[in-house]
Short mmCIF file of C-alpha atoms in Angstrom, two decimals:
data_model
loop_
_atom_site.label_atom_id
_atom_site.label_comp_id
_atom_site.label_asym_id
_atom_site.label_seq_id
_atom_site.Cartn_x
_atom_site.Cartn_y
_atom_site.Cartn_z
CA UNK A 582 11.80 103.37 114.85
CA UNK A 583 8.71 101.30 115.83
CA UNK A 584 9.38 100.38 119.37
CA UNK A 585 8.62 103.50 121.04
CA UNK A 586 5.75 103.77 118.90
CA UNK A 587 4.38 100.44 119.29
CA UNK A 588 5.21 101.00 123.33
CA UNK A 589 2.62 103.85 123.33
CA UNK A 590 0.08 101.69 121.31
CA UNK A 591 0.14 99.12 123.21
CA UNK A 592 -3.20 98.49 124.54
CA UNK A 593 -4.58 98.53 120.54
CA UNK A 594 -1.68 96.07 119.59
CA UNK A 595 -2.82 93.42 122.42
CA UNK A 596 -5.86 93.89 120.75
CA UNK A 597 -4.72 92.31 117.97
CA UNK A 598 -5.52 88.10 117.62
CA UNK A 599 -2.96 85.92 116.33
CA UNK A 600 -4.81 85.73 112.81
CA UNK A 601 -3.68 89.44 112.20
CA UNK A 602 -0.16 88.88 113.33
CA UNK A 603 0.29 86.36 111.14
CA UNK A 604 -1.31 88.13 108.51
CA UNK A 605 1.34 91.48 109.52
CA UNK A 606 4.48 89.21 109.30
CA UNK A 607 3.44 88.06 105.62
CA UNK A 608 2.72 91.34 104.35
CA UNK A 609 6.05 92.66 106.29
CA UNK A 610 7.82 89.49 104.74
CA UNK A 611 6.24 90.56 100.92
CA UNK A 612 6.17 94.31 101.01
CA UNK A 613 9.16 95.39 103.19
CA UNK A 614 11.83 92.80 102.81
CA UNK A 615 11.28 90.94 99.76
CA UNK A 616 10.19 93.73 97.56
CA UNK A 617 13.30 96.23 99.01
CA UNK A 618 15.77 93.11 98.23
CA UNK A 619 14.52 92.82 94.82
CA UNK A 620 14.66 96.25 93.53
CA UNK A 621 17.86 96.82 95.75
CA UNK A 622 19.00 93.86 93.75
CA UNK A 623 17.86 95.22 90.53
CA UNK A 624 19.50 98.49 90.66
CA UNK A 625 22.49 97.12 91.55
CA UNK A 626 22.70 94.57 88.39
CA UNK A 627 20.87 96.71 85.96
CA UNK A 628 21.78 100.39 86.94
CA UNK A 629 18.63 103.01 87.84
CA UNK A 630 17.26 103.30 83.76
CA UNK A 631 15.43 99.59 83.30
CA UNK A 632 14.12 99.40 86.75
CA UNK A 633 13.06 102.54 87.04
CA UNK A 634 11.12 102.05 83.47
CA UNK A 635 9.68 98.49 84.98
CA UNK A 636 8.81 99.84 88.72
CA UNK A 637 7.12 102.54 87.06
CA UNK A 638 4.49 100.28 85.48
CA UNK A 639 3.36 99.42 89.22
CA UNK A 640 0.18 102.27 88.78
CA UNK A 641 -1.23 100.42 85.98
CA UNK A 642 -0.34 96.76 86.89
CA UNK A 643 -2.16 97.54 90.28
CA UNK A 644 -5.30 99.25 88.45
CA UNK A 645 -5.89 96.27 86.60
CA UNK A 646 -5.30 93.36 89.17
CA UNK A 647 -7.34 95.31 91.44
CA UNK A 648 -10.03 96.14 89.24
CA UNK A 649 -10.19 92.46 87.98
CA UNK A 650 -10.53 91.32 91.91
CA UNK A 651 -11.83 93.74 94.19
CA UNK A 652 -15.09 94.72 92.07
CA UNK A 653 -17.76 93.60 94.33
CA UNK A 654 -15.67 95.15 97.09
CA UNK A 655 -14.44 97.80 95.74
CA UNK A 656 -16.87 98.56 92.89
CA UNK A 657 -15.90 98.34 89.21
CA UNK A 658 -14.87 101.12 87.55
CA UNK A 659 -15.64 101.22 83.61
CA UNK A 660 -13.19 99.65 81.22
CA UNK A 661 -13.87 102.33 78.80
CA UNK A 662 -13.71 105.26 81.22
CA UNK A 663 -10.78 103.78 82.86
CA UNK A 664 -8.76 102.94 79.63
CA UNK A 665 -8.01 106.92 78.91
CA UNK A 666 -6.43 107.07 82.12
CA UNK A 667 -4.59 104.17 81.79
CA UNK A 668 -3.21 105.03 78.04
CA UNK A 669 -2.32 108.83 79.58
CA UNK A 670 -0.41 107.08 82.41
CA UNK A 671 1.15 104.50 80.31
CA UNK A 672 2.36 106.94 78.02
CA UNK A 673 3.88 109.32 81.10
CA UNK A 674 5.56 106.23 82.38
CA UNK A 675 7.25 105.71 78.53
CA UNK A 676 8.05 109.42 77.83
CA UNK A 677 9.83 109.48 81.35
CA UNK A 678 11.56 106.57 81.68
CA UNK A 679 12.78 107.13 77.64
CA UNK A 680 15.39 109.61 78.28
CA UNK A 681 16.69 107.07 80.76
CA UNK A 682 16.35 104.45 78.61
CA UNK A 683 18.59 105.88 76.16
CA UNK A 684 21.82 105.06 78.93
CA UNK A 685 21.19 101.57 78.62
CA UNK A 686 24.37 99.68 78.30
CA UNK A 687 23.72 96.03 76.88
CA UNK A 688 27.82 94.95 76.98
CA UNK A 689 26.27 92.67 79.86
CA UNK A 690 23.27 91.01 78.91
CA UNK A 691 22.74 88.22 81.88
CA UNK A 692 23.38 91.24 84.40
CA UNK A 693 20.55 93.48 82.79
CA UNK A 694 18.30 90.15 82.24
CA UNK A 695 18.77 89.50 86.10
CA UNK A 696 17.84 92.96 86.90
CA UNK A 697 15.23 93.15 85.14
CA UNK A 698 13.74 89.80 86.45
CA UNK A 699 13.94 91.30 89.90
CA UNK A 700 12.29 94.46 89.12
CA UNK A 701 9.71 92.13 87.54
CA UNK A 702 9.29 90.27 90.92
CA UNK A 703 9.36 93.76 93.24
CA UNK A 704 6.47 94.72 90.87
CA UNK A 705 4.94 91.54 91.90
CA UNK A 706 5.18 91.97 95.24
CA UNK A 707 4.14 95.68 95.43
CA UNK A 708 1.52 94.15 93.46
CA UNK A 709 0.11 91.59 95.47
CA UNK A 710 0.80 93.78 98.90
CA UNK A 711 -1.43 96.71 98.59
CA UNK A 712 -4.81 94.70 97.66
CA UNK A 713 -3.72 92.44 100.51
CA UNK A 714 -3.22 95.26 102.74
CA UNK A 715 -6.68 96.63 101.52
CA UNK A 716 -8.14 93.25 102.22
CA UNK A 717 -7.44 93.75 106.29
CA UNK A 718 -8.33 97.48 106.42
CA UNK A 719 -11.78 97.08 104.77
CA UNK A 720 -12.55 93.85 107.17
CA UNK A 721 -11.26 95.39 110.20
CA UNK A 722 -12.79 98.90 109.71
CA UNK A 723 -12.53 99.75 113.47
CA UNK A 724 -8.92 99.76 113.34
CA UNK A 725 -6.62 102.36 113.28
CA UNK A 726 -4.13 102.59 110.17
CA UNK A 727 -1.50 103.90 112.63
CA UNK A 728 -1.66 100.68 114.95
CA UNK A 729 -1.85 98.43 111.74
CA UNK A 730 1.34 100.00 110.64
CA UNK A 731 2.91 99.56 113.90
CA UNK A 732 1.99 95.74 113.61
CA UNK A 733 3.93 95.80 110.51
CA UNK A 734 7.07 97.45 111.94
CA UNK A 735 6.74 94.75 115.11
CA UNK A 736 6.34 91.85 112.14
CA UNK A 737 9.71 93.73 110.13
CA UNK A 738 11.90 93.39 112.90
CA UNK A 739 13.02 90.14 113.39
CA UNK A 740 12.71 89.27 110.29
CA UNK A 741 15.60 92.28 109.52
CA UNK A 742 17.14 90.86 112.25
CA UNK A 743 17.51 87.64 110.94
CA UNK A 744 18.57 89.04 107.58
CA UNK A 745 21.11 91.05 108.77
CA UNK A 746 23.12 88.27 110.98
CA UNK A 747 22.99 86.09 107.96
CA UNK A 748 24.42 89.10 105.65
CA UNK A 749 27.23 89.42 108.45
CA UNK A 750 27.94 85.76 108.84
CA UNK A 751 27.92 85.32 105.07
CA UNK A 752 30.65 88.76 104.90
CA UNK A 753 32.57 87.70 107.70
CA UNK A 754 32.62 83.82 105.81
CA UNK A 755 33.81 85.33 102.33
CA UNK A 756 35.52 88.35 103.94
CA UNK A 757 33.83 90.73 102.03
CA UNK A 758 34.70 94.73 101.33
CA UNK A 759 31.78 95.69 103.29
CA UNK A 760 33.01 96.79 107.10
CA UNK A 761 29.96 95.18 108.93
CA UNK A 762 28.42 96.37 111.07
CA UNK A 763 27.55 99.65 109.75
CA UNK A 764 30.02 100.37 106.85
CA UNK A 765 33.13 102.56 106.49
CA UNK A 766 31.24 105.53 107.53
CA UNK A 767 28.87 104.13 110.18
CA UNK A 768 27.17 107.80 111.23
CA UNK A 769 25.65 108.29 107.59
CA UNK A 770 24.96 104.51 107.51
CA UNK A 771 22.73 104.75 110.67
CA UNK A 772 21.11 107.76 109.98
CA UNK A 773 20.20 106.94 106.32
CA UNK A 774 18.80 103.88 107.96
CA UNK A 775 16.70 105.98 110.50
CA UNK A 776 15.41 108.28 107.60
CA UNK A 777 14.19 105.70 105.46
CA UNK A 778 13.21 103.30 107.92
CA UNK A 779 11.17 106.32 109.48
CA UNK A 780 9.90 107.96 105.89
CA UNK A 781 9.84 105.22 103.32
CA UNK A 782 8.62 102.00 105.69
CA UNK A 783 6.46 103.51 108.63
CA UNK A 784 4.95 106.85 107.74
CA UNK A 785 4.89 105.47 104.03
CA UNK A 786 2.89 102.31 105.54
CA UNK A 787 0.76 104.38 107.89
CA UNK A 788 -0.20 106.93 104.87
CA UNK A 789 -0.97 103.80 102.52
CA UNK A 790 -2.88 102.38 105.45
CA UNK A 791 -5.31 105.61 106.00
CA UNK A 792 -5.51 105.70 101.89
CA UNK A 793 -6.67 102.48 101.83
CA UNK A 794 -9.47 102.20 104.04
CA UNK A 795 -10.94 105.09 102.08
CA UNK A 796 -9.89 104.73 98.20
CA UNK A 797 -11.06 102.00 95.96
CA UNK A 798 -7.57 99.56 95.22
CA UNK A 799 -8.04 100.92 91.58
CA UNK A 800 -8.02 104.47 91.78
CA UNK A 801 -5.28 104.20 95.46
CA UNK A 802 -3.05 102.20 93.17
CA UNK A 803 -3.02 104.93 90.00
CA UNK A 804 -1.59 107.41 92.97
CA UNK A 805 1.56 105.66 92.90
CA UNK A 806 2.19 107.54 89.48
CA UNK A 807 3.69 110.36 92.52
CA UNK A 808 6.07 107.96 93.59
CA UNK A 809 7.40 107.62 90.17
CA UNK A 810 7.12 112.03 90.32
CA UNK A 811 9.32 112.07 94.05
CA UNK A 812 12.00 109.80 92.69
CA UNK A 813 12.57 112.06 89.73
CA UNK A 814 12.97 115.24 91.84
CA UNK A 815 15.13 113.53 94.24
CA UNK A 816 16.99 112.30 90.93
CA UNK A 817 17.17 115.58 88.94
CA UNK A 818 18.07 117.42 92.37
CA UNK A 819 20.95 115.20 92.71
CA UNK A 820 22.05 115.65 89.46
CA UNK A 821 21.59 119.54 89.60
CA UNK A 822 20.13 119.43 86.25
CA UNK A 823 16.55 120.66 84.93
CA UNK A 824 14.67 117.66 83.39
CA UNK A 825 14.35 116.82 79.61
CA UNK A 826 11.69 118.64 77.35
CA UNK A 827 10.30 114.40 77.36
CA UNK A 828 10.53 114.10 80.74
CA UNK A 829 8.52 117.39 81.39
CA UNK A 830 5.54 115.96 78.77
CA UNK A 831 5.76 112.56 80.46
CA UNK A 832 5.28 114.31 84.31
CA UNK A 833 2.27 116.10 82.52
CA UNK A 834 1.18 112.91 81.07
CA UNK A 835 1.43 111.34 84.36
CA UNK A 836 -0.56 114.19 85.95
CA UNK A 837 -3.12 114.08 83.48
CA UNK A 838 -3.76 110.41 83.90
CA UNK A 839 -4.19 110.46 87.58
CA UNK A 840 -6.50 113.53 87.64
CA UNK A 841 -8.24 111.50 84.66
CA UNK A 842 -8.90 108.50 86.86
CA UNK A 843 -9.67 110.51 90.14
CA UNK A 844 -13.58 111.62 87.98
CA UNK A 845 -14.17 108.35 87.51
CA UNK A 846 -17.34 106.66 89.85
CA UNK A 847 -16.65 103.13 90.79
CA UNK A 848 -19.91 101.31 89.38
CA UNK A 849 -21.42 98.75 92.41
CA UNK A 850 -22.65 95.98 90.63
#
């Protein structure tokens, strides 16, 4: 997906000095492939109800860290003004993730414990990656968020790359089910690849990217509540059913948190 892209940028990527590639392939190595192994990992040991419920914290977790750390950058944004959103988001996140919750299946406890200590650790990582990625945008103002996202892509590939042959050496070692190298049904394996790789890593990363260099970390990381609001369309459109009377309070909830939070004046100190 990038290397066209990055072919037309070019002349802005050579631009680029070997501080902020190496700076690109550790947010790459944190926010694309760690944090995607993890929850991959976690749905697939724990089912979609607990991580959901634990990635779904990530708008609060993020609020805090960032306004604990970026407050002479950023500005600091009252405690007591901020706490109302927080409590309105919180309880969105519960009141969704509840009628979820209520699937939970404890016949396999290690299995659920392991997925939710990887949800734990993608909320880490999608933690730490956004205030880093604010970090670079804010000191490198003159930089386009497109170019920095192509940097990313460049920084994704190889490490992918290097993923993937081990995945296929390990499969073709321990002959697994899996038909490497694209599945039994290699058409809807590639272009599922494509539309994520092009919608949920690159224009995802360029859209956080433009967010970032204008949004305090506090109030850009409370957005992230709509991430939680896509994945339950997608989920309910799947399903072909009409949400839950909880669910419906908890999207409200959600709503009214974020709009809550957006009136709020960072205080420079």
């Amino acid at each position: 997906i990038v290397l066209p892209m990055a072919w037309f940028d070019r002349r802005a990527l050579a631009g680029l000095k070997r501080a902020d590639w190496i700076e690109a392939l550790k947010l790459s190595a944190v926010g694309n492939i760690l944090y995607y192994t993890c929850l991959a990992s976690a749905l697939q040991r724990a089912g979609g109800p607990l991580p959901t419920m634990i990635i779904g914290t990530l708008p609060v977790v993020i609020s805090i860290a960032a306004n604990l750390r970026d407050a002479k950058r950023d500005g600091h944004l009252p405690w007591r003004q901020l706490l109302p959103a927080l409590t309105l988001i919180s309880a969105g996140i519960f009141s969704v993730n509840q009628v979820e919750q209520s699937a939970f299946d404890d016949r396999d406890l290690w299995r659920y414990g392991s997925g939710a200590v990887l949800a734990m650790a993608a909320v880490a990582c999608w933690t730490w990656y956004p205030l880093r990625n604010a970090d670079w945008l804010r000191a490198h103002g003159d930089r386009n968020a497109r170019i920095w996202a192509n940097a990313q892509g460049l920084m994704t590939l190889p490490l992918a790359l290097i993923g993937y042959g081990a995945i296929w050496a390990y499969d073709t070692y321990t002959a697994a089910v899996f038909a490497m190298p694209f599945g039994p049904r290699p058409a809807f394996f590639i272009g599922l690849m494509l539309a994520i790789g092009f919608f949920a890593s690159w224009a995802g990363t360029w859209c956080w990217n433009e967010a970032g260099k204008r949004l305090p970390s506090a109030l850009a990381g409370q957005l992230i509540v709509f991430e939680t609001l896509a994945a339950l369309a997608y989920n309910y459109l799947l399903r072909q059913q009409w949400p839950e009377t909880l669910t419906l309070v908890g999207v409200a909830l959600l709503i009214a948190g974020v709009f809550t939070a957006a009136r709020i004046r960072p205080v420079i100190s």
